[in-house]
Coordinates of C-alpha atoms in Angstrom, one line a residue:
M1 CA -62.8 -42.4 -132.7
K2 CA -60.9 -41.5 -129.4
N3 CA -58.8 -38.8 -128.0
I4 CA -55.3 -40.2 -127.9
I5 CA -52.6 -40.2 -125.3
F6 CA -48.8 -41.4 -126.3
L7 CA -46.7 -42.5 -123.2
A8 CA -43.2 -42.8 -125.0
P9 CA -39.5 -42.8 -123.9
P10 CA -37.3 -39.6 -125.6
A11 CA -37.1 -40.4 -129.5
A12 CA -39.7 -43.2 -129.5
G13 CA -40.8 -41.7 -133.0
K14 CA -44.2 -40.0 -131.7
G15 CA -43.6 -37.7 -134.5
T16 CA -44.1 -40.4 -137.4
I17 CA -47.2 -42.0 -136.0
S18 CA -48.8 -38.6 -135.3
N19 CA -48.1 -37.9 -138.9
F20 CA -49.6 -41.0 -140.5
L21 CA -52.7 -40.3 -137.8
K22 CA -53.2 -37.1 -138.8
E23 CA -53.0 -38.1 -142.3
T24 CA -55.0 -41.2 -142.1
Y25 CA -57.7 -40.2 -139.7
G26 CA -57.5 -36.1 -138.9
Y27 CA -56.1 -36.0 -135.6
Q28 CA -54.8 -33.1 -134.4
H29 CA -51.3 -33.3 -132.9
I30 CA -50.3 -31.4 -129.7
S31 CA -46.6 -32.2 -128.6
S32 CA -45.3 -30.4 -124.8
G33 CA -42.1 -30.3 -126.6
K34 CA -43.3 -28.5 -129.7
I35 CA -45.3 -25.9 -127.3
F36 CA -42.1 -25.3 -125.3
R37 CA -39.7 -24.4 -128.0
E38 CA -42.0 -22.2 -129.6
R39 CA -42.3 -20.2 -126.2
I40 CA -38.5 -19.9 -126.2
K41 CA -38.4 -18.8 -129.6
Q42 CA -41.0 -16.2 -129.7
N43 CA -39.8 -15.0 -126.2
E44 CA -36.4 -15.3 -126.2
N45 CA -35.4 -13.2 -123.1
Q46 CA -38.5 -13.9 -120.6
E47 CA -38.3 -17.6 -121.0
G48 CA -34.3 -18.3 -120.1
E49 CA -35.0 -20.7 -117.4
L50 CA -37.3 -22.7 -119.3
N51 CA -34.7 -23.3 -122.4
E52 CA -32.2 -24.3 -119.8
I53 CA -34.9 -26.7 -118.4
I54 CA -35.4 -28.0 -122.0
K55 CA -31.6 -28.4 -122.8
S56 CA -30.7 -30.5 -119.4
G57 CA -33.8 -33.2 -120.2
K58 CA -35.4 -32.1 -116.9
L59 CA -39.4 -31.8 -116.7
V60 CA -41.0 -28.7 -116.7
N61 CA -42.8 -27.5 -113.7
D62 CA -46.2 -28.2 -113.7
E63 CA -47.4 -25.6 -113.2
L64 CA -46.1 -24.0 -116.4
L65 CA -46.9 -27.3 -118.0
F66 CA -50.8 -27.7 -117.4
R67 CA -50.9 -23.8 -118.2
C68 CA -49.7 -24.7 -121.8
I69 CA -51.4 -27.6 -122.0
K70 CA -55.1 -26.4 -121.3
E71 CA -54.1 -22.8 -123.4
K72 CA -54.0 -25.3 -125.8
L73 CA -56.9 -27.5 -125.7
Q74 CA -58.8 -24.8 -125.5
I75 CA -58.3 -23.8 -128.9
I76 CA -57.9 -26.4 -130.9
S77 CA -61.4 -27.7 -133.0
K78 CA -63.3 -30.1 -130.9
E79 CA -64.9 -31.2 -134.3
K80 CA -61.6 -33.2 -134.5
Y81 CA -60.1 -35.5 -132.3
F82 CA -56.5 -35.0 -130.5
I83 CA -53.0 -36.9 -130.1
L84 CA -51.0 -35.6 -127.3
D85 CA -47.6 -36.4 -126.6
G86 CA -45.3 -35.2 -124.0
V87 CA -47.6 -35.4 -121.3
P88 CA -48.2 -36.9 -118.4
R89 CA -44.2 -37.9 -117.4
T90 CA -45.7 -38.2 -113.9
L91 CA -48.5 -40.2 -112.0
Q92 CA -49.3 -36.6 -110.4
Q93 CA -49.3 -35.0 -114.1
A94 CA -51.5 -38.0 -115.1
K95 CA -53.8 -37.5 -112.7
F96 CA -54.3 -33.8 -112.8
L97 CA -54.9 -33.9 -116.2
D98 CA -57.7 -36.0 -116.0
I99 CA -59.1 -33.1 -114.7
I100 CA -58.3 -31.0 -117.0
L101 CA -59.5 -32.8 -119.7
R102 CA -62.7 -33.4 -117.2
D103 CA -63.5 -29.8 -117.3
L104 CA -62.6 -28.9 -120.7
G105 CA -65.2 -31.9 -122.1
F106 CA -62.8 -34.1 -123.7
L107 CA -64.1 -37.2 -121.9
D108 CA -62.5 -40.4 -124.0
Y109 CA -59.4 -41.3 -124.6
I110 CA -57.3 -44.0 -124.9
V111 CA -53.6 -44.1 -123.5
I112 CA -50.9 -45.6 -125.6
N113 CA -48.0 -46.7 -124.4
I114 CA -44.7 -46.8 -126.8
K115 CA -42.2 -49.4 -126.1
V116 CA -38.5 -49.0 -127.7
K117 CA -35.3 -50.8 -127.2
K118 CA -32.9 -48.1 -125.3
E119 CA -29.9 -48.5 -127.7
I120 CA -32.5 -47.3 -130.3
L121 CA -33.8 -44.5 -128.8
H122 CA -30.0 -43.8 -128.1
L123 CA -29.4 -43.2 -131.9
R124 CA -32.7 -42.2 -132.8
F125 CA -32.1 -39.0 -130.3
T126 CA -28.3 -38.5 -131.0
G127 CA -28.7 -38.3 -134.8
R128 CA -31.7 -36.6 -135.1
R129 CA -31.3 -33.5 -137.0
I130 CA -34.2 -31.2 -138.4
C131 CA -34.4 -28.8 -140.9
P132 CA -35.0 -25.0 -139.3
N133 CA -37.4 -23.9 -141.9
C134 CA -39.9 -26.4 -142.4
Q135 CA -39.5 -28.6 -139.8
K136 CA -38.5 -31.7 -141.1
T137 CA -36.5 -34.4 -139.5
Y138 CA -34.0 -36.7 -140.5
N139 CA -31.4 -38.8 -138.8
I140 CA -27.5 -39.4 -139.6
F141 CA -27.4 -42.7 -138.4
F142 CA -30.6 -44.4 -140.2
E143 CA -29.9 -45.0 -144.3
K144 CA -33.9 -44.6 -144.5
F145 CA -34.1 -41.1 -142.2
K146 CA -30.6 -39.4 -144.0
P147 CA -31.0 -36.3 -146.3
H148 CA -30.1 -37.0 -149.8
K149 CA -27.3 -34.5 -149.8
K150 CA -25.4 -34.4 -146.3
L151 CA -26.7 -32.6 -143.6
T152 CA -29.1 -30.7 -146.0
C153 CA -33.0 -30.2 -146.4
D154 CA -34.4 -32.3 -149.3
D155 CA -36.8 -29.7 -149.6
C156 CA -35.4 -26.0 -148.6
G157 CA -32.0 -26.8 -149.1
L158 CA -31.3 -25.4 -145.9
L159 CA -28.3 -27.0 -143.5
L160 CA -30.0 -29.4 -141.0
K161 CA -29.4 -28.1 -137.2
E162 CA -29.6 -30.5 -134.0
R163 CA -32.1 -29.4 -131.2
V164 CA -30.5 -27.8 -128.6
D165 CA -32.0 -30.9 -126.4
D166 CA -30.4 -33.5 -128.2
T167 CA -27.2 -34.2 -126.1
E168 CA -26.1 -37.0 -124.4
E169 CA -26.6 -35.5 -121.0
S170 CA -30.0 -34.7 -122.4
F171 CA -31.4 -37.9 -123.7
R172 CA -29.8 -40.0 -120.1
V173 CA -31.3 -37.5 -117.8
R174 CA -34.7 -37.9 -119.9
Y175 CA -34.5 -41.7 -120.4
E176 CA -33.7 -42.0 -116.7
T177 CA -36.6 -40.0 -115.7
F178 CA -39.1 -41.8 -117.9
V179 CA -38.2 -44.9 -116.7
K180 CA -38.1 -43.7 -113.0
N181 CA -41.9 -42.5 -113.7
N182 CA -43.7 -44.7 -116.4
E183 CA -44.3 -47.8 -114.2
E184 CA -46.9 -46.1 -112.1
I185 CA -48.0 -44.4 -115.0
V186 CA -48.8 -47.9 -117.3
K187 CA -50.8 -49.0 -114.2
Y188 CA -52.8 -46.2 -113.7
Y189 CA -54.4 -46.3 -116.8
K190 CA -54.2 -50.1 -117.0
E191 CA -57.1 -49.8 -113.9
K192 CA -58.9 -47.4 -115.8
N193 CA -58.9 -49.8 -118.9
C194 CA -58.0 -47.6 -121.3
L195 CA -54.3 -48.7 -122.3
Y196 CA -52.7 -49.9 -125.1
E197 CA -49.1 -51.0 -125.8
L198 CA -47.1 -50.6 -129.1
D199 CA -43.6 -52.2 -129.9
Y200 CA -41.8 -49.5 -132.0
N201 CA -38.4 -50.8 -132.7
D202 CA -37.0 -50.8 -136.5
D203 CA -40.0 -52.1 -138.4
D204 CA -42.0 -49.0 -139.6
Q205 CA -44.6 -50.6 -141.4
A206 CA -45.6 -53.2 -139.2
T207 CA -45.8 -50.2 -136.1
L208 CA -47.9 -48.5 -138.5
K209 CA -50.3 -51.2 -139.0
E210 CA -50.1 -51.9 -135.6
I211 CA -51.5 -48.4 -134.9
Q212 CA -53.8 -48.6 -137.1
R213 CA -55.4 -51.8 -136.2
I214 CA -55.4 -50.2 -132.2
V215 CA -57.3 -46.7 -133.8
G216 CA -59.0 -48.1 -136.5
A217 CA -61.3 -49.9 -133.8
F218 CA -62.7 -46.8 -132.4
V219 CA -63.0 -45.4 -135.8
D220 CA -66.8 -44.3 -136.5
K221 CA -67.7 -44.8 -132.6

């Protein structure tokens, strides 16, 4: 097997794909967004600036980003493989990430570039609702992702909430930033011969079948 790095625009479905890989192959999922949200929750007074950056959709500075990622990589089990999403967002980050992975002994990875149409991303992003207890994610615009009872978690019965960064302005900034930077990141990983492309628009089963084809080729290797 190989470690996985996701390149993807906001609301591309990384969580759905990651959960499938966790259940199928036992991957560990490292999400920079989740790391920052947990950090804000635990240190509300100290992380005010970070909170504002996340809400606006702007990129967190590289020093803080890689300090958090490195801390997480140092404590995960090296007996299992990991999925890393939310980084890199720039070519400079991609190069620096290579240094960190090399220094920590994570030399074997593939990169999966997830492609989704902008209009679908917009609906996934602005329609996302999350249970404050179990963190299960729903979407008010897609029938198959709606809760059984309006705005209520199926499992916990609690009122679903919007993430503070799931705003129209945040989507615009994050999407434009992604488009601006991703082309040269893709080129960088293509030249390293480790890049795979994955279309994920509306057919979940076809997407999961394709991700299984890509990842499954490296099982027991």
